[in-house]
Short mmCIF file of C-alpha atoms and ligand atoms in Angstrom, two decimals:
data_model
loop_
_atom_site.label_atom_id
_atom_site.label_comp_id
_atom_site.label_asym_id
_atom_site.label_seq_id
_atom_site.Cartn_x
_atom_site.Cartn_y
_atom_site.Cartn_z
CA MET A 1238 -53.43 -140.35 221.77
CA ILE A 1239 -50.30 -138.54 220.65
CA GLY A 1240 -47.69 -137.80 223.32
CA VAL A 1241 -46.27 -134.28 223.05
CA THR A 1242 -43.15 -132.65 224.49
CA VAL A 1243 -43.13 -128.86 224.62
CA LEU A 1244 -39.58 -127.51 224.70
CA GLY A 1245 -39.76 -123.90 225.89
CA ALA A 1246 -43.22 -124.35 227.42
CA THR A 1247 -43.10 -121.14 229.46
CA GLY A 1248 -42.44 -118.87 226.47
CA SER A 1249 -44.82 -117.17 224.09
CA ILE A 1250 -45.00 -120.12 221.64
CA GLY A 1251 -45.06 -122.66 224.50
CA VAL A 1252 -48.08 -120.99 226.11
CA SER A 1253 -49.93 -120.82 222.77
CA THR A 1254 -49.12 -124.51 222.17
CA LEU A 1255 -50.56 -125.55 225.54
CA ASP A 1256 -53.68 -123.50 224.77
CA VAL A 1257 -54.24 -125.47 221.55
CA LEU A 1258 -53.40 -128.84 223.16
CA ALA A 1259 -55.88 -128.23 225.99
CA ARG A 1260 -58.66 -127.83 223.41
CA HIS A 1261 -58.10 -131.43 222.25
CA PRO A 1262 -57.59 -133.67 225.29
CA GLU A 1263 -58.93 -136.68 223.34
CA ARG A 1264 -56.13 -136.28 220.81
CA TYR A 1265 -53.02 -135.13 222.67
CA ARG A 1266 -51.33 -135.96 225.96
CA VAL A 1267 -48.69 -133.60 227.37
CA VAL A 1268 -45.73 -135.82 228.32
CA ALA A 1269 -43.03 -133.25 229.09
CA LEU A 1270 -42.72 -129.51 229.62
CA THR A 1271 -39.45 -127.57 229.77
CA ALA A 1272 -38.25 -124.13 230.83
CA ASN A 1273 -34.97 -122.37 231.46
CA THR A 1274 -35.48 -120.72 234.88
CA GLY A 1275 -39.22 -119.99 235.04
CA VAL A 1276 -40.03 -122.17 238.05
CA GLU A 1277 -43.39 -120.65 239.02
CA ARG A 1278 -44.86 -120.60 235.53
CA LEU A 1279 -43.72 -124.17 234.83
CA LEU A 1280 -45.18 -125.33 238.13
CA GLU A 1281 -48.53 -123.79 237.26
CA GLN A 1282 -48.42 -125.43 233.82
CA CYS A 1283 -47.67 -128.80 235.46
CA ARG A 1284 -50.67 -128.39 237.75
CA VAL A 1285 -52.92 -127.84 234.74
CA HIS A 1286 -51.45 -130.23 232.14
CA ARG A 1287 -50.09 -133.03 234.40
CA PRO A 1288 -46.99 -133.99 232.36
CA ARG A 1289 -44.89 -136.98 233.37
CA TYR A 1290 -41.65 -134.95 233.11
CA ALA A 1291 -40.66 -131.36 233.86
CA VAL A 1292 -37.23 -130.12 232.79
CA LEU A 1293 -35.44 -126.99 233.99
CA ALA A 1294 -32.34 -126.20 231.94
CA ASP A 1295 -30.92 -124.35 234.92
CA GLU A 1296 -29.73 -126.69 237.72
CA ALA A 1297 -30.53 -124.36 240.62
CA ALA A 1298 -34.02 -123.74 239.21
CA ALA A 1299 -34.52 -127.51 238.91
CA ALA A 1300 -33.68 -128.00 242.59
CA ARG A 1301 -36.10 -125.25 243.60
CA PHE A 1302 -38.78 -126.67 241.31
CA SER A 1303 -38.38 -130.19 242.80
CA ALA A 1304 -38.96 -128.89 246.32
CA LEU A 1305 -42.05 -126.89 245.31
CA ALA A 1306 -43.49 -129.77 243.26
CA ALA A 1307 -43.06 -132.13 246.23
CA ASP A 1308 -44.79 -129.61 248.55
CA ALA A 1309 -47.65 -129.32 246.07
CA GLY A 1310 -47.94 -133.13 245.86
CA LEU A 1311 -47.31 -133.11 242.09
CA ALA A 1312 -46.31 -136.48 240.64
CA VAL A 1313 -43.78 -135.21 238.13
CA GLU A 1314 -40.27 -136.44 237.39
CA VAL A 1315 -37.90 -133.46 237.43
CA LEU A 1316 -34.87 -133.41 235.13
CA SER A 1317 -32.30 -130.72 234.45
CA GLY A 1318 -29.70 -129.44 232.03
CA ASN A 1319 -29.15 -130.25 228.40
CA ASP A 1320 -29.32 -134.00 229.12
CA GLY A 1321 -32.82 -133.59 230.50
CA LEU A 1322 -33.93 -131.60 227.45
CA VAL A 1323 -32.45 -134.17 225.06
CA LYS A 1324 -34.09 -137.02 226.96
CA VAL A 1325 -37.63 -135.61 226.82
CA ALA A 1326 -37.18 -134.75 223.12
CA SER A 1327 -36.47 -138.42 222.35
CA LEU A 1328 -38.85 -140.42 224.60
CA ASP A 1329 -40.60 -143.40 223.00
CA GLU A 1330 -43.99 -142.29 224.32
CA VAL A 1331 -43.63 -138.94 222.52
CA GLY A 1332 -44.75 -138.56 218.91
CA GLN A 1333 -44.45 -134.82 218.49
CA VAL A 1334 -41.95 -132.30 219.83
CA MET A 1335 -42.66 -128.58 219.83
CA ALA A 1336 -39.23 -126.95 219.48
CA ALA A 1337 -39.87 -123.54 221.05
CA ILE A 1338 -36.70 -122.78 222.98
CA VAL A 1339 -35.30 -119.43 221.86
CA GLY A 1340 -31.85 -119.23 220.26
CA ALA A 1341 -28.88 -121.57 219.94
CA ALA A 1342 -29.80 -123.21 223.28
CA GLY A 1343 -32.52 -125.07 221.38
CA LEU A 1344 -30.20 -126.69 218.85
CA LEU A 1345 -29.23 -129.91 220.65
CA PRO A 1346 -32.69 -130.89 221.96
CA THR A 1347 -34.27 -130.04 218.59
CA LEU A 1348 -31.68 -132.15 216.79
CA ALA A 1349 -32.34 -134.95 219.28
CA ALA A 1350 -36.04 -134.91 218.33
CA ALA A 1351 -35.09 -135.19 214.65
CA ARG A 1352 -32.68 -138.05 215.38
CA ALA A 1353 -35.41 -139.86 217.28
CA GLY A 1354 -37.64 -139.64 214.18
CA LYS A 1355 -40.31 -137.45 215.79
CA ARG A 1356 -42.66 -134.99 214.18
CA VAL A 1357 -40.71 -131.79 214.91
CA LEU A 1358 -42.81 -128.64 215.12
CA LEU A 1359 -40.10 -126.08 214.45
CA ALA A 1360 -40.45 -122.65 216.03
CA ASN A 1361 -36.76 -122.46 217.03
CA LYS A 1362 -35.55 -121.04 213.70
CA GLU A 1363 -32.07 -120.37 215.12
CA ALA A 1364 -31.42 -124.14 215.21
CA LEU A 1365 -32.00 -124.44 211.47
CA VAL A 1366 -30.10 -121.22 210.68
CA MET A 1367 -27.05 -122.52 212.56
CA SER A 1368 -26.89 -126.02 211.18
CA GLY A 1369 -29.25 -126.17 208.16
CA ALA A 1370 -27.47 -128.83 206.10
CA LEU A 1371 -26.73 -131.12 209.07
CA PHE A 1372 -30.22 -130.65 210.51
CA MET A 1373 -31.98 -131.49 207.23
CA GLU A 1374 -29.71 -134.53 206.83
CA GLU A 1375 -30.72 -135.82 210.30
CA VAL A 1376 -34.39 -135.32 209.44
CA ARG A 1377 -33.97 -137.38 206.24
CA ALA A 1378 -31.78 -140.06 207.81
CA HIS A 1379 -34.15 -140.73 210.71
CA GLY A 1380 -37.48 -140.32 208.92
CA ALA A 1381 -38.50 -137.37 211.07
CA GLU A 1382 -41.27 -135.01 209.94
CA LEU A 1383 -40.39 -131.33 209.97
CA LEU A 1384 -43.35 -128.95 210.14
CA PRO A 1385 -42.77 -125.19 210.27
CA ILE A 1386 -44.38 -123.15 213.06
CA ASP A 1387 -42.97 -119.80 212.00
CA SER A 1388 -46.13 -118.22 210.55
CA GLU A 1389 -44.50 -117.37 207.21
CA HIS A 1390 -43.02 -120.82 206.65
CA ASN A 1391 -46.20 -122.49 207.79
CA ALA A 1392 -48.07 -120.35 205.23
CA ILE A 1393 -45.55 -121.26 202.50
CA PHE A 1394 -45.85 -124.95 203.41
CA GLN A 1395 -49.64 -124.67 203.08
CA CYS A 1396 -49.31 -123.01 199.63
CA MET A 1397 -46.71 -125.46 198.29
CA PRO A 1398 -47.59 -128.60 196.34
CA GLY A 1399 -47.12 -131.76 198.44
CA ASP A 1400 -44.11 -132.90 196.38
CA PHE A 1401 -42.08 -129.69 196.71
CA GLY A 1402 -39.15 -131.83 197.85
CA ARG A 1403 -38.49 -132.62 194.16
CA GLY A 1404 -37.28 -129.04 193.70
CA LEU A 1405 -39.21 -125.81 193.27
CA ALA A 1406 -38.65 -125.51 189.49
CA GLN A 1407 -39.77 -129.15 189.03
CA VAL A 1408 -43.11 -128.45 190.72
CA GLY A 1409 -43.72 -125.15 188.89
CA VAL A 1410 -42.89 -122.77 191.75
CA SER A 1411 -41.09 -119.65 190.53
CA ARG A 1412 -40.68 -117.72 193.77
CA ILE A 1413 -41.43 -117.57 197.47
CA LEU A 1414 -42.89 -114.25 198.62
CA LEU A 1415 -41.94 -113.96 202.30
CA THR A 1416 -44.03 -111.28 204.00
CA ALA A 1417 -42.71 -109.00 206.76
CA SER A 1418 -44.52 -106.49 208.92
CA GLY A 1419 -41.54 -104.13 208.86
CA GLY A 1420 -41.66 -103.96 212.67
CA PRO A 1421 -42.16 -100.88 214.84
CA PHE A 1422 -39.54 -98.70 213.06
CA ARG A 1423 -40.65 -99.05 209.44
CA SER A 1424 -41.14 -95.30 209.07
CA THR A 1425 -39.17 -93.85 212.02
CA PRO A 1426 -36.78 -91.14 210.75
CA LEU A 1427 -33.38 -92.81 210.27
CA ASP A 1428 -31.55 -90.35 212.55
CA GLN A 1429 -33.82 -91.33 215.46
CA LEU A 1430 -32.99 -95.06 215.29
CA THR A 1431 -29.84 -94.65 217.39
CA GLU A 1432 -32.03 -93.48 220.31
CA VAL A 1433 -34.46 -96.41 220.25
CA THR A 1434 -35.03 -98.04 223.69
CA PRO A 1435 -35.65 -101.75 224.45
CA GLU A 1436 -39.24 -100.88 225.45
CA GLN A 1437 -39.91 -99.33 222.03
CA ALA A 1438 -38.18 -102.19 220.20
CA VAL A 1439 -40.17 -104.99 221.87
CA ALA A 1440 -43.53 -103.28 221.25
CA HIS A 1441 -44.38 -105.05 218.00
CA PRO A 1442 -47.35 -103.55 216.11
CA ASN A 1443 -49.10 -106.88 215.30
CA TRP A 1444 -47.61 -109.86 217.14
CA SER A 1445 -47.05 -110.54 220.83
CA MET A 1446 -43.78 -112.49 221.11
CA GLY A 1447 -40.73 -113.13 223.30
CA ARG A 1448 -38.25 -110.28 223.77
CA LYS A 1449 -35.45 -111.64 221.56
CA ILE A 1450 -37.61 -112.25 218.49
CA SER A 1451 -39.33 -108.89 219.05
CA VAL A 1452 -35.97 -107.09 218.79
CA ASP A 1453 -35.13 -109.26 215.76
CA SER A 1454 -38.36 -108.05 214.16
CA ALA A 1455 -37.45 -104.43 214.88
CA THR A 1456 -34.03 -104.82 213.16
CA MET A 1457 -35.55 -107.15 210.53
CA MET A 1458 -32.89 -109.73 211.44
CA ASN A 1459 -35.92 -111.92 212.07
CA LYS A 1460 -36.76 -111.72 208.37
CA GLY A 1461 -33.13 -112.41 207.51
CA LEU A 1462 -33.15 -115.53 209.69
CA GLU A 1463 -36.43 -116.49 208.00
CA VAL A 1464 -34.90 -116.18 204.52
CA ILE A 1465 -32.23 -118.66 205.64
CA GLU A 1466 -34.87 -120.87 207.28
CA ALA A 1467 -36.88 -120.90 204.03
CA CYS A 1468 -33.82 -121.94 201.99
CA TRP A 1469 -33.38 -125.05 204.14
CA LEU A 1470 -37.03 -125.96 204.60
CA PHE A 1471 -37.93 -125.61 200.92
CA GLY A 1472 -34.61 -126.55 199.33
CA CYS A 1473 -34.14 -123.27 197.47
CA SER A 1474 -31.58 -120.49 197.06
CA PRO A 1475 -31.82 -116.99 198.58
CA ASP A 1476 -32.54 -115.67 195.06
CA ASP A 1477 -35.81 -117.64 195.15
CA VAL A 1478 -36.98 -115.78 198.27
CA GLN A 1479 -38.37 -112.25 197.87
CA VAL A 1480 -39.15 -110.32 201.06
CA VAL A 1481 -42.38 -108.30 200.76
CA VAL A 1482 -43.20 -105.76 203.47
CA HIS A 1483 -46.90 -106.05 204.32
CA PRO A 1484 -47.60 -103.99 207.45
CA GLN A 1485 -50.98 -105.58 208.27
CA SER A 1486 -49.46 -109.09 208.83
CA VAL A 1487 -52.62 -110.77 207.55
CA ILE A 1488 -51.07 -112.44 204.52
CA HIS A 1489 -48.55 -114.71 206.20
CA SER A 1490 -46.61 -115.41 202.97
CA MET A 1491 -47.21 -116.47 199.36
CA VAL A 1492 -45.98 -118.86 196.70
CA GLN A 1493 -45.76 -117.73 193.09
CA TYR A 1494 -46.12 -120.31 190.31
CA SER A 1495 -44.75 -120.33 186.76
CA ASP A 1496 -48.25 -119.88 185.29
CA GLY A 1497 -48.68 -116.55 187.11
CA SER A 1498 -50.80 -117.90 190.01
CA VAL A 1499 -49.94 -116.62 193.47
CA LEU A 1500 -51.25 -118.65 196.42
CA ALA A 1501 -51.44 -116.98 199.83
CA GLU A 1502 -52.38 -118.03 203.35
CA LEU A 1503 -54.26 -115.39 205.34
CA GLY A 1504 -55.41 -115.19 208.93
CA ASN A 1505 -55.40 -113.14 212.08
CA PRO A 1506 -51.88 -112.73 213.49
CA ASP A 1507 -52.15 -115.44 216.17
CA MET A 1508 -49.58 -118.24 216.43
CA ARG A 1509 -52.24 -120.74 217.47
CA THR A 1510 -53.15 -121.10 213.76
CA PRO A 1511 -49.78 -122.45 212.57
CA ILE A 1512 -49.45 -124.46 215.81
CA ALA A 1513 -52.81 -126.18 215.29
CA HIS A 1514 -52.01 -126.72 211.62
CA ALA A 1515 -48.70 -128.42 212.34
CA LEU A 1516 -50.02 -130.52 215.24
CA ALA A 1517 -52.91 -131.96 213.22
CA TRP A 1518 -51.50 -131.94 209.67
CA PRO A 1519 -52.83 -133.22 207.30
CA GLU A 1520 -56.04 -132.87 209.27
CA ARG A 1521 -57.46 -129.62 210.65
CA ILE A 1522 -58.41 -128.87 214.25
CA ALA A 1523 -59.84 -125.85 216.08
CA SER A 1524 -57.21 -123.41 217.35
CA GLY A 1525 -59.28 -120.84 219.24
CA VAL A 1526 -58.35 -118.13 216.72
CA ALA A 1527 -61.16 -115.78 215.70
CA ASP A 1528 -62.38 -115.83 212.09
CA LEU A 1529 -60.72 -113.31 209.82
CA ASP A 1530 -62.95 -110.27 209.17
CA LEU A 1531 -61.99 -109.04 205.69
CA PHE A 1532 -64.50 -106.19 205.79
CA ALA A 1533 -62.93 -104.80 208.95
CA LEU A 1534 -59.48 -104.91 207.34
CA ALA A 1535 -60.45 -102.91 204.26
CA ARG A 1536 -56.95 -102.78 202.71
CA PHE A 1537 -53.62 -104.55 202.24
CA ASP A 1538 -50.39 -102.60 201.65
CA PHE A 1539 -47.13 -103.86 200.17
CA GLU A 1540 -43.70 -102.31 199.83
CA ALA A 1541 -40.15 -103.39 198.99
CA PRO A 1542 -37.76 -103.91 201.94
CA ASP A 1543 -35.35 -101.05 202.70
CA PHE A 1544 -31.85 -102.57 203.01
CA GLU A 1545 -30.34 -99.26 204.14
CA ARG A 1546 -32.71 -98.92 207.08
CA PHE A 1547 -32.41 -102.63 207.89
CA PRO A 1548 -28.76 -103.69 207.34
CA CYS A 1549 -29.40 -106.94 209.27
CA LEU A 1550 -31.52 -108.18 206.38
CA ARG A 1551 -28.64 -107.63 203.96
CA LEU A 1552 -26.19 -109.35 206.35
CA ALA A 1553 -28.44 -112.42 206.49
CA TYR A 1554 -28.71 -112.67 202.68
CA ASP A 1555 -24.91 -112.32 202.49
CA ALA A 1556 -24.41 -115.04 205.14
CA ILE A 1557 -26.55 -117.66 203.42
CA ARG A 1558 -24.84 -116.85 200.08
CA THR A 1559 -21.44 -117.35 201.75
CA GLY A 1560 -22.74 -120.58 203.28
CA GLY A 1561 -20.85 -122.95 205.60
CA THR A 1562 -20.68 -121.60 209.14
CA ALA A 1563 -21.50 -117.97 208.11
CA PRO A 1564 -25.17 -118.23 209.19
CA ALA A 1565 -24.08 -119.72 212.56
CA ILE A 1566 -21.67 -116.78 213.05
CA LEU A 1567 -24.42 -114.31 212.07
CA ASN A 1568 -26.84 -115.92 214.52
CA ALA A 1569 -24.38 -116.04 217.43
CA ALA A 1570 -23.29 -112.41 216.97
CA ASN A 1571 -26.96 -111.39 216.76
CA GLU A 1572 -27.81 -113.20 220.01
CA VAL A 1573 -24.94 -111.44 221.80
CA ALA A 1574 -25.82 -108.02 220.36
CA VAL A 1575 -29.55 -108.32 221.08
CA ALA A 1576 -28.90 -109.42 224.68
CA ALA A 1577 -26.57 -106.42 225.12
CA PHE A 1578 -29.19 -104.08 223.62
CA LEU A 1579 -31.92 -105.43 225.94
CA ASP A 1580 -29.47 -104.91 228.81
CA ARG A 1581 -28.88 -101.27 227.69
CA ARG A 1582 -25.20 -101.94 227.01
CA LEU A 1583 -25.51 -101.42 223.23
CA GLY A 1584 -27.40 -98.99 221.02
CA PHE A 1585 -30.04 -100.19 218.58
CA THR A 1586 -28.11 -99.37 215.39
CA ALA A 1587 -24.94 -100.92 216.86
CA ILE A 1588 -26.60 -104.36 216.74
CA ALA A 1589 -25.97 -104.59 212.98
CA GLU A 1590 -22.47 -103.14 213.41
CA VAL A 1591 -21.46 -105.83 215.93
CA ILE A 1592 -22.78 -108.56 213.62
CA GLU A 1593 -21.04 -107.17 210.54
CA ARG A 1594 -17.71 -106.77 212.35
CA THR A 1595 -17.94 -110.32 213.73
CA LEU A 1596 -18.61 -111.71 210.25
CA THR A 1597 -15.62 -109.75 208.90
CA GLU A 1598 -13.32 -110.91 211.72
CA LEU A 1599 -14.22 -114.61 211.65
CA ASP A 1600 -13.96 -116.52 208.38
CA ALA A 1601 -16.68 -119.03 207.57
CA ALA A 1602 -15.64 -122.68 207.38
CA ASP A 1603 -17.37 -125.64 205.74
CA ALA A 1604 -20.08 -126.79 208.15
CA VAL A 1605 -18.93 -130.40 207.94
CA SER A 1606 -19.92 -131.45 211.46
CA LEU A 1607 -21.88 -130.33 214.48
CA GLU A 1608 -18.58 -129.74 216.30
CA VAL A 1609 -17.49 -127.27 213.61
CA VAL A 1610 -20.82 -125.41 213.86
CA LEU A 1611 -20.68 -125.26 217.67
CA GLU A 1612 -17.08 -124.02 217.54
CA ALA A 1613 -18.09 -121.25 215.08
CA ASP A 1614 -20.92 -120.31 217.46
CA ARG A 1615 -18.53 -120.19 220.42
CA ARG A 1616 -15.85 -118.14 218.63
CA ALA A 1617 -18.41 -115.72 217.18
CA ARG A 1618 -19.83 -115.08 220.67
CA GLU A 1619 -16.35 -114.32 222.05
CA ILE A 1620 -15.62 -111.90 219.23
CA ALA A 1621 -19.02 -110.21 219.39
CA ILE A 1622 -18.72 -109.75 223.16
CA GLY A 1623 -15.37 -108.03 222.53
CA PHE A 1624 -17.05 -105.58 220.10
CA VAL A 1625 -19.89 -104.89 222.54
CA ARG A 1626 -17.35 -103.93 225.24
CA LYS A 1627 -15.42 -101.51 222.98
P1 NAD B 1974 -39.78 -116.71 224.66
O1 NAD B 1974 -38.60 -115.92 225.09
O2 NAD B 1974 -41.13 -116.22 224.97
O3 NAD B 1974 -39.66 -118.20 225.26
C1 NAD B 1974 -38.47 -118.92 225.18
C2 NAD B 1974 -38.57 -120.27 225.87
O4 NAD B 1974 -37.28 -120.89 225.81
C3 NAD B 1974 -38.94 -120.18 227.35
O5 NAD B 1974 -39.72 -121.28 227.71
C4 NAD B 1974 -37.58 -120.26 228.04
O6 NAD B 1974 -37.67 -120.79 229.36
C5 NAD B 1974 -36.83 -121.20 227.14
N1 NAD B 1974 -35.38 -120.96 227.18
C6 NAD B 1974 -34.74 -119.77 227.04
N2 NAD B 1974 -33.41 -119.93 227.16
C7 NAD B 1974 -33.21 -121.25 227.37
C8 NAD B 1974 -32.04 -122.04 227.60
N3 NAD B 1974 -30.81 -121.50 227.65
N4 NAD B 1974 -32.20 -123.37 227.78
C9 NAD B 1974 -33.42 -123.92 227.76
N5 NAD B 1974 -34.56 -123.23 227.56
C10 NAD B 1974 -34.46 -121.91 227.37
O7 NAD B 1974 -39.60 -116.94 223.07
P2 NAD B 1974 -40.73 -117.18 221.99
O8 NAD B 1974 -41.21 -115.89 221.47
O9 NAD B 1974 -41.73 -118.18 222.47
O10 NAD B 1974 -39.86 -117.84 220.81
C11 NAD B 1974 -39.41 -119.17 220.86
C12 NAD B 1974 -38.86 -119.56 219.50
O11 NAD B 1974 -39.93 -119.51 218.54
C13 NAD B 1974 -37.78 -118.60 218.98
O12 NAD B 1974 -36.83 -119.33 218.27
C14 NAD B 1974 -38.54 -117.69 218.04
O13 NAD B 1974 -37.73 -117.18 217.00
C15 NAD B 1974 -39.59 -118.64 217.48
N6 NAD B 1974 -40.80 -117.97 217.00
C16 NAD B 1974 -41.60 -117.29 217.88
C17 NAD B 1974 -42.74 -116.66 217.43
C18 NAD B 1974 -43.67 -115.94 218.38
O14 NAD B 1974 -44.73 -115.48 217.97
N7 NAD B 1974 -43.34 -115.82 219.65
C19 NAD B 1974 -43.08 -116.70 216.07
C20 NAD B 1974 -42.25 -117.41 215.20
C21 NAD B 1974 -41.11 -118.05 215.68
MG1 MG B 1975 -42.13 -115.36 211.47
#
């Protein structure tokens, strides 16, 4: 039996993870579930999955949860705050940690799982974008296993040779082909983008996801974050990562080899596939995802990304090329801008403007320590909030 902690259990990835875990009760035991403020949903999940620990990041929510859990006669230990999240990410009885908190809030608990030498199932791409070098160093130093949940990176991992850690050129890989759906505004006339509403932006054509990543997909910042994520996971440079727009989202990414071979991973767009893959790797388990029907699909389309329509993608390539704390600044400014957009305080096209202005205002430093990264995150948020207000 493998003990599992699900960080961000009440979110889109968390719910899909619990669905896969429940299909294999002989294999996995849910030890801890966490949420930010979603008391009712977490309570329901505790009723079904009977974890030993429940963590609410928000203190008031934790107090409310404790009272309701006691009323319901649930034997669950309730923890709160960042300390609670870090604790359940590092428990001895836990072998695998699903890192599915959204945004920078996931960094410290995800790092704690790496430091405790766990198998880290990484959905929280922002953690790696912020602190790539430090994060990968912790993974190496503590013998943790890092398995990508992001569908593209999971696909790339599946198409890579096992010894890719030696370097892509050494193992005959010439390029990573990172596929992108292009989001809901791939062909919207450019002059209409300023008018886009949060409802339109979160309505992704192929994937059902949390609100923040849905907006990131609409601006293609999600793909930019994924380029950075790929650089750290696969030890390559941004020049080795080609974004390929593929509106059907059936090819989840590809790896091109020096002999001309291109390996791809295909499937229905359902996150339970990469989740099941990473949980069981190197074995395979059922995920509940329907078989792919190639005859129903009929065709695959591909196009080059449009950097004029999607300036966020260009900003992300620039940030990883600059290096140091630039990706952390990019990520923090993006979180501020997306939250303001969802709150109707910022227009859709102004998201990229806020990020670009923040990156211009705040110089990147060498990301020599976690403190330096967290300080860059904090400063970037202050500056971006200033630009949102103007
Ligand atoms: P979501 O918004 O649906 O869920 C987020 C989870 O994080 C919730 O459980 C929430 O309670 C928790 N959370 C939010 N703020 C928190 C805070 N301050 N402290 C502690 N917990 C907090 O998001 P999601 O779509 O499930 O995405 C989660 C992560 O997975 C993101 O990093 C996203 O980029 C990544 N991801 C998601 C998908 C997808 O299909 N949803 C695909 C690839 C990668
Ligand atoms: Mg993805």
